[in-house]
């Protein structure tokens, strides 16, 4: 019981002090306000001695210098921290030591292990594929400098593939769809049946789903103005 | 017939690749087919069109041209390389950069000494064919624009080259162009300004040049004067390919419409004086573009975007109403793409670039025969494993316990340990024995402790697998000096034997415990398409490309009495007329006299107790038998019980719980994924 009441008292005390503190805080500006009010009255300005003002000026100067110094230091500290962070990040980006070692070790050795028994031709082929300036990165990417030759070859190849594609399936090639073909077969065949998209349920699932969605949206739109 | 619970599976989305080009070797009667994914397949036309060998492709390897030089096979493609294949070890032997950009066509002269390659940069490059390689010899005079097609004059003195808007004739000696034949642009197409592409040319020995072009014309030119003789307009689309018969009396042209049109060199009147090229027949056996054609002595072989290989015998060259006169369509590969883990109820599907592991569904219902049972648990895809590297997968295997998975590409083998209890995990076995580097076929022993792999020089490698470790044990060498690749591996159920078959037709049985050869089965003329060892009677059942079935006892080392009886009586004609080879032989442990066989259009249970069918008896009699009474049924039944309700089968296998797994691939699903066909207006549709 007693402890409880004590606690309550304490709490009350705390709150009280808090209150007082707060009021104290608030009091200052009001006082200052009062002073200014008072000073605004026809009282002469206070007398300040030369020493006093000098000391005050010096003090303020010192304070300003101090603050500038502190600011500088803070800035330095900030920069240092940033630097440290960068370094750490760099370290994190670097590969683990084992991986680095693995990269350092000559690639031909590893290659031989895996393809030792293979015939000579195969080895020739694979080694020729592996260019000297290949670097292995984290993950499954290998990056190598594209030589002029391969880039040109790739371009030529792409051009050749595009040529076939455009000639056989490009504009003006009058291509239909498999759906039409099969539907005509269904219609002409000995066993007559409907177009294939109706016979086969799995046909064009995405399109059907999309149509369903659009239908729902349309119905929804129709209902909104009526209600 | 026996009752089974059947898992009817249609979720194996096997998609065959489009046929791009073909070449026929008339000496060995081998047809080579290159597909769009770079795979090269060899069919033996002397042995019932059996697909003997498959060399898997590679990423970025698009074969545009194939050429036989004697028994050697060369290919070239848009990667700008000429590749020679090693047909014994099923891999590219060597590749050579032609330094002319993408290669559109290669062609060898009839002597087999020179290879000409038509390149993107407008050069025709001549290569000398040496013993072990090819060597660049020289360029013919360079042209503006790509060389699309090439054809040698049979004497080897001239070459015709099809280009954009023109055909050039080169003198092979000097390398200079002697004639320029301008090809007219099409009137049919809307854009008249587009150049016409001469997709194919043929140079005949009487100096006639025949060309097929993108304006849909087949044109006949006089190669001596360089003048146009005749134009045949075939189609609104492209004439993509031409082929000439060996005796040069007939030419066939394949079009984008999927038709093949035949032209014959005949006289229009009775007197034999003025012969000319006349359009005679039209075959429509494809729904999509015909990209590849071969004209053999007796048949038209065509293939194209719809992925089917069609062999259509010419009825004036073969006897009518025989097996030779029947049209053949080869849609599915003649090897297994599905492996079953019999004990674990798992299926492994092999695609060219990935593997899929599925767990079979379950059903607790019981029903009458023919009923559909409700599915309690749906089949689920457990793992999808993408292959490493650029090479396509050539074979794969799943161990019967479901704990191991292996696959091989041309360059490497990978082995994985699977754990599928609660949380699925897959671990790669990192260190494989270095003997496992060039593998054509993989198989696990029935207790999943050994891995068998067929390797170079017709050898078979045995390795033990245990706890993330794979150790080399032994190499089985063939007793003969055959170097043909082993294409079938069949370990016995009891773990004692391993049967191997190679494309030379040899079947060997090895003792797995003593690690030595047990016996060899006498070689018959036809290549085995499926072999398997009976779990109880220790006899080897082999089925061959000519549809013959043999049973060879491993204890007595001779053919069994049943097999002799079958050979003496002969197979039923209807059995021999089937066009697809049997690709799997399995046995029913409940019923040791039953042999299960399947091809793409049926599965069959051969009952060794029942009498063999006579030539006169009704062969496909299952539906008739069902309507008969029990006594009648027993009297009328024969040994071959054929069930044809499942179509386009890729796999039929019996699991350990006596349920039957049937993997179907409906053709409609394949057609729906093909590229667009041409738009044809049909009257009244």
Short mmCIF file of N, CA, C and O in Angstrom, two decimals, chain B residues 442-445 450-454 459-462 474-476 486 488-501 507-513 515-519 531-533 540 554:
data_model
loop_
_atom_site.label_atom_id
_atom_site.label_comp_id
_atom_site.label_asym_id
_atom_site.label_seq_id
_atom_site.Cartn_x
_atom_site.Cartn_y
_atom_site.Cartn_z
N UNK B 442 22.45 -43.21 -71.31
CA UNK B 442 22.67 -43.39 -69.88
C UNK B 442 21.60 -44.30 -69.32
O UNK B 442 20.47 -44.30 -69.80
N UNK B 443 21.98 -45.06 -68.30
CA UNK B 443 20.98 -45.91 -67.65
C UNK B 443 21.45 -46.26 -66.25
O UNK B 443 22.65 -46.42 -66.03
N UNK B 444 20.50 -46.39 -65.31
CA UNK B 444 20.85 -46.81 -63.96
C UNK B 444 20.47 -48.28 -63.78
O UNK B 444 19.51 -48.76 -64.38
N UNK B 445 21.22 -48.97 -62.92
CA UNK B 445 20.86 -50.35 -62.62
C UNK B 445 19.60 -50.35 -61.77
O UNK B 445 19.21 -49.33 -61.20
N UNK B 450 24.41 -48.45 -59.68
CA UNK B 450 25.37 -48.32 -60.77
C UNK B 450 24.81 -47.46 -61.89
O UNK B 450 23.60 -47.44 -62.13
N UNK B 451 25.72 -46.76 -62.53
CA UNK B 451 25.36 -45.95 -63.69
C UNK B 451 26.06 -46.53 -64.91
O UNK B 451 27.28 -46.74 -64.87
N UNK B 452 25.30 -46.83 -65.95
CA UNK B 452 25.88 -47.33 -67.20
C UNK B 452 25.83 -46.20 -68.23
O UNK B 452 24.82 -45.51 -68.34
N UNK B 453 26.91 -46.06 -68.96
CA UNK B 453 26.95 -45.01 -69.97
C UNK B 453 27.64 -45.54 -71.21
O UNK B 453 28.74 -46.11 -71.12
N UNK B 454 27.00 -45.39 -72.35
CA UNK B 454 27.65 -45.82 -73.59
C UNK B 454 28.54 -44.69 -74.07
O UNK B 454 28.16 -43.52 -74.05
N UNK B 459 31.98 -48.56 -76.60
CA UNK B 459 32.24 -49.11 -75.27
C UNK B 459 31.14 -48.67 -74.30
O UNK B 459 30.40 -47.73 -74.58
N UNK B 460 31.05 -49.38 -73.18
CA UNK B 460 30.08 -49.02 -72.14
C UNK B 460 30.83 -48.87 -70.83
O UNK B 460 31.60 -49.75 -70.44
N UNK B 461 30.60 -47.75 -70.16
CA UNK B 461 31.31 -47.46 -68.91
C UNK B 461 30.40 -47.78 -67.74
O UNK B 461 29.20 -47.45 -67.76
N UNK B 462 30.94 -48.43 -66.75
CA UNK B 462 30.18 -48.74 -65.54
C UNK B 462 30.76 -47.90 -64.41
O UNK B 462 31.97 -47.89 -64.20
N UNK B 474 34.51 -49.90 -64.44
CA UNK B 474 34.95 -50.77 -65.52
C UNK B 474 34.49 -50.21 -66.86
O UNK B 474 33.56 -49.41 -66.92
N UNK B 475 35.15 -50.65 -67.92
CA UNK B 475 34.68 -50.34 -69.27
C UNK B 475 34.45 -51.66 -70.00
O UNK B 475 35.35 -52.49 -70.08
N UNK B 476 33.23 -51.83 -70.48
CA UNK B 476 32.94 -53.01 -71.30
C UNK B 476 33.31 -52.69 -72.74
O UNK B 476 32.77 -51.76 -73.33
N UNK B 486 26.67 -47.34 -79.29
CA UNK B 486 25.67 -48.11 -78.57
C UNK B 486 24.46 -47.22 -78.35
O UNK B 486 24.59 -46.15 -77.77
N UNK B 488 21.29 -48.52 -77.30
CA UNK B 488 20.35 -49.07 -76.32
C UNK B 488 21.13 -49.69 -75.17
O UNK B 488 22.10 -50.41 -75.38
N UNK B 489 20.69 -49.37 -73.95
CA UNK B 489 21.28 -49.95 -72.75
C UNK B 489 20.13 -50.48 -71.92
O UNK B 489 19.18 -49.76 -71.65
N UNK B 490 20.22 -51.74 -71.54
CA UNK B 490 19.11 -52.28 -70.77
C UNK B 490 19.64 -53.16 -69.64
O UNK B 490 19.98 -54.31 -69.87
N UNK B 491 19.72 -52.63 -68.44
CA UNK B 491 20.12 -53.46 -67.29
C UNK B 491 18.96 -54.36 -66.88
O UNK B 491 17.80 -53.98 -67.01
N UNK B 492 19.29 -55.57 -66.42
CA UNK B 492 18.21 -56.48 -66.04
C UNK B 492 17.67 -56.11 -64.67
O UNK B 492 18.33 -55.44 -63.88
N UNK B 493 16.46 -56.60 -64.42
CA UNK B 493 15.77 -56.26 -63.17
C UNK B 493 16.50 -56.85 -61.96
O UNK B 493 16.52 -56.25 -60.89
N UNK B 494 17.12 -58.04 -62.11
CA UNK B 494 17.79 -58.67 -60.98
C UNK B 494 19.20 -58.13 -60.76
O UNK B 494 19.89 -58.53 -59.83
N UNK B 495 19.65 -57.24 -61.62
CA UNK B 495 20.95 -56.61 -61.41
C UNK B 495 22.13 -57.43 -61.86
O UNK B 495 23.27 -57.05 -61.60
N UNK B 496 21.92 -58.56 -62.54
CA UNK B 496 23.05 -59.39 -62.95
C UNK B 496 23.58 -59.05 -64.33
O UNK B 496 24.76 -59.23 -64.60
N UNK B 497 22.69 -58.59 -65.19
CA UNK B 497 23.06 -58.48 -66.60
C UNK B 497 22.90 -57.05 -67.10
O UNK B 497 22.13 -56.26 -66.57
N UNK B 498 23.63 -56.78 -68.17
CA UNK B 498 23.43 -55.54 -68.91
C UNK B 498 23.42 -55.90 -70.39
O UNK B 498 24.37 -56.50 -70.89
N UNK B 499 22.34 -55.57 -71.06
CA UNK B 499 22.26 -55.81 -72.49
C UNK B 499 22.53 -54.51 -73.23
O UNK B 499 22.01 -53.46 -72.85
N UNK B 500 23.38 -54.57 -74.23
CA UNK B 500 23.66 -53.39 -75.03
C UNK B 500 23.41 -53.71 -76.50
O UNK B 500 23.60 -54.84 -76.93
N UNK B 501 22.97 -52.70 -77.24
CA UNK B 501 22.78 -52.88 -78.67
C UNK B 501 23.38 -51.69 -79.37
O UNK B 501 23.23 -50.55 -78.91
N UNK B 507 24.04 -57.19 -80.54
CA UNK B 507 23.54 -57.15 -79.17
C UNK B 507 24.49 -57.97 -78.31
O UNK B 507 24.77 -59.13 -78.63
N UNK B 508 25.02 -57.35 -77.27
CA UNK B 508 25.91 -58.06 -76.34
C UNK B 508 25.28 -58.05 -74.96
O UNK B 508 24.61 -57.09 -74.57
N UNK B 509 25.53 -59.14 -74.21
CA UNK B 509 25.06 -59.19 -72.83
C UNK B 509 26.29 -59.32 -71.94
O UNK B 509 27.12 -60.21 -72.14
N UNK B 510 26.41 -58.41 -70.98
CA UNK B 510 27.56 -58.41 -70.07
C UNK B 510 27.10 -58.83 -68.68
O UNK B 510 25.98 -58.55 -68.26
N UNK B 511 28.02 -59.53 -67.99
CA UNK B 511 27.78 -59.90 -66.61
C UNK B 511 28.26 -58.74 -65.73
O UNK B 511 29.44 -58.39 -65.74
N UNK B 512 27.35 -58.14 -64.98
CA UNK B 512 27.69 -56.93 -64.24
C UNK B 512 28.55 -57.26 -63.01
O UNK B 512 29.39 -56.47 -62.61
N UNK B 513 28.37 -58.45 -62.42
CA UNK B 513 29.15 -58.78 -61.23
C UNK B 513 30.56 -59.20 -61.58
O UNK B 513 31.53 -58.76 -60.96
N UNK B 515 31.95 -58.50 -64.37
CA UNK B 515 32.47 -57.45 -65.25
C UNK B 515 33.10 -58.03 -66.51
O UNK B 515 34.23 -57.70 -66.87
N UNK B 516 32.41 -58.97 -67.14
CA UNK B 516 32.91 -59.46 -68.42
C UNK B 516 31.74 -59.82 -69.33
O UNK B 516 30.60 -59.87 -68.88
N UNK B 517 32.09 -60.06 -70.59
CA UNK B 517 31.06 -60.39 -71.58
C UNK B 517 30.47 -61.75 -71.28
O UNK B 517 31.20 -62.72 -71.02
N UNK B 518 29.16 -61.83 -71.29
CA UNK B 518 28.52 -63.13 -71.08
C UNK B 518 28.26 -63.81 -72.42
O UNK B 518 28.70 -64.94 -72.62
N UNK B 519 27.60 -63.13 -73.32
CA UNK B 519 27.36 -63.73 -74.63
C UNK B 519 26.95 -62.64 -75.62
O UNK B 519 26.64 -61.51 -75.23
N UNK B 531 15.55 -53.47 -76.52
CA UNK B 531 15.95 -54.75 -75.93
C UNK B 531 15.62 -54.70 -74.45
O UNK B 531 15.61 -53.63 -73.85
N UNK B 532 15.36 -55.88 -73.88
CA UNK B 532 15.10 -55.94 -72.45
C UNK B 532 15.29 -57.38 -71.99
O UNK B 532 15.09 -58.33 -72.75
N UNK B 533 15.69 -57.53 -70.73
CA UNK B 533 15.93 -58.87 -70.17
C UNK B 533 14.79 -59.21 -69.22
O UNK B 533 14.43 -58.41 -68.35
N UNK B 540 16.50 -62.70 -73.13
CA UNK B 540 16.58 -61.36 -73.69
C UNK B 540 15.58 -61.24 -74.83
O UNK B 540 15.60 -62.04 -75.76
N UNK B 554 19.56 -66.51 -71.97
CA UNK B 554 20.92 -66.20 -71.54
C UNK B 554 21.60 -67.41 -70.89
O UNK B 554 22.81 -67.50 -70.83
#
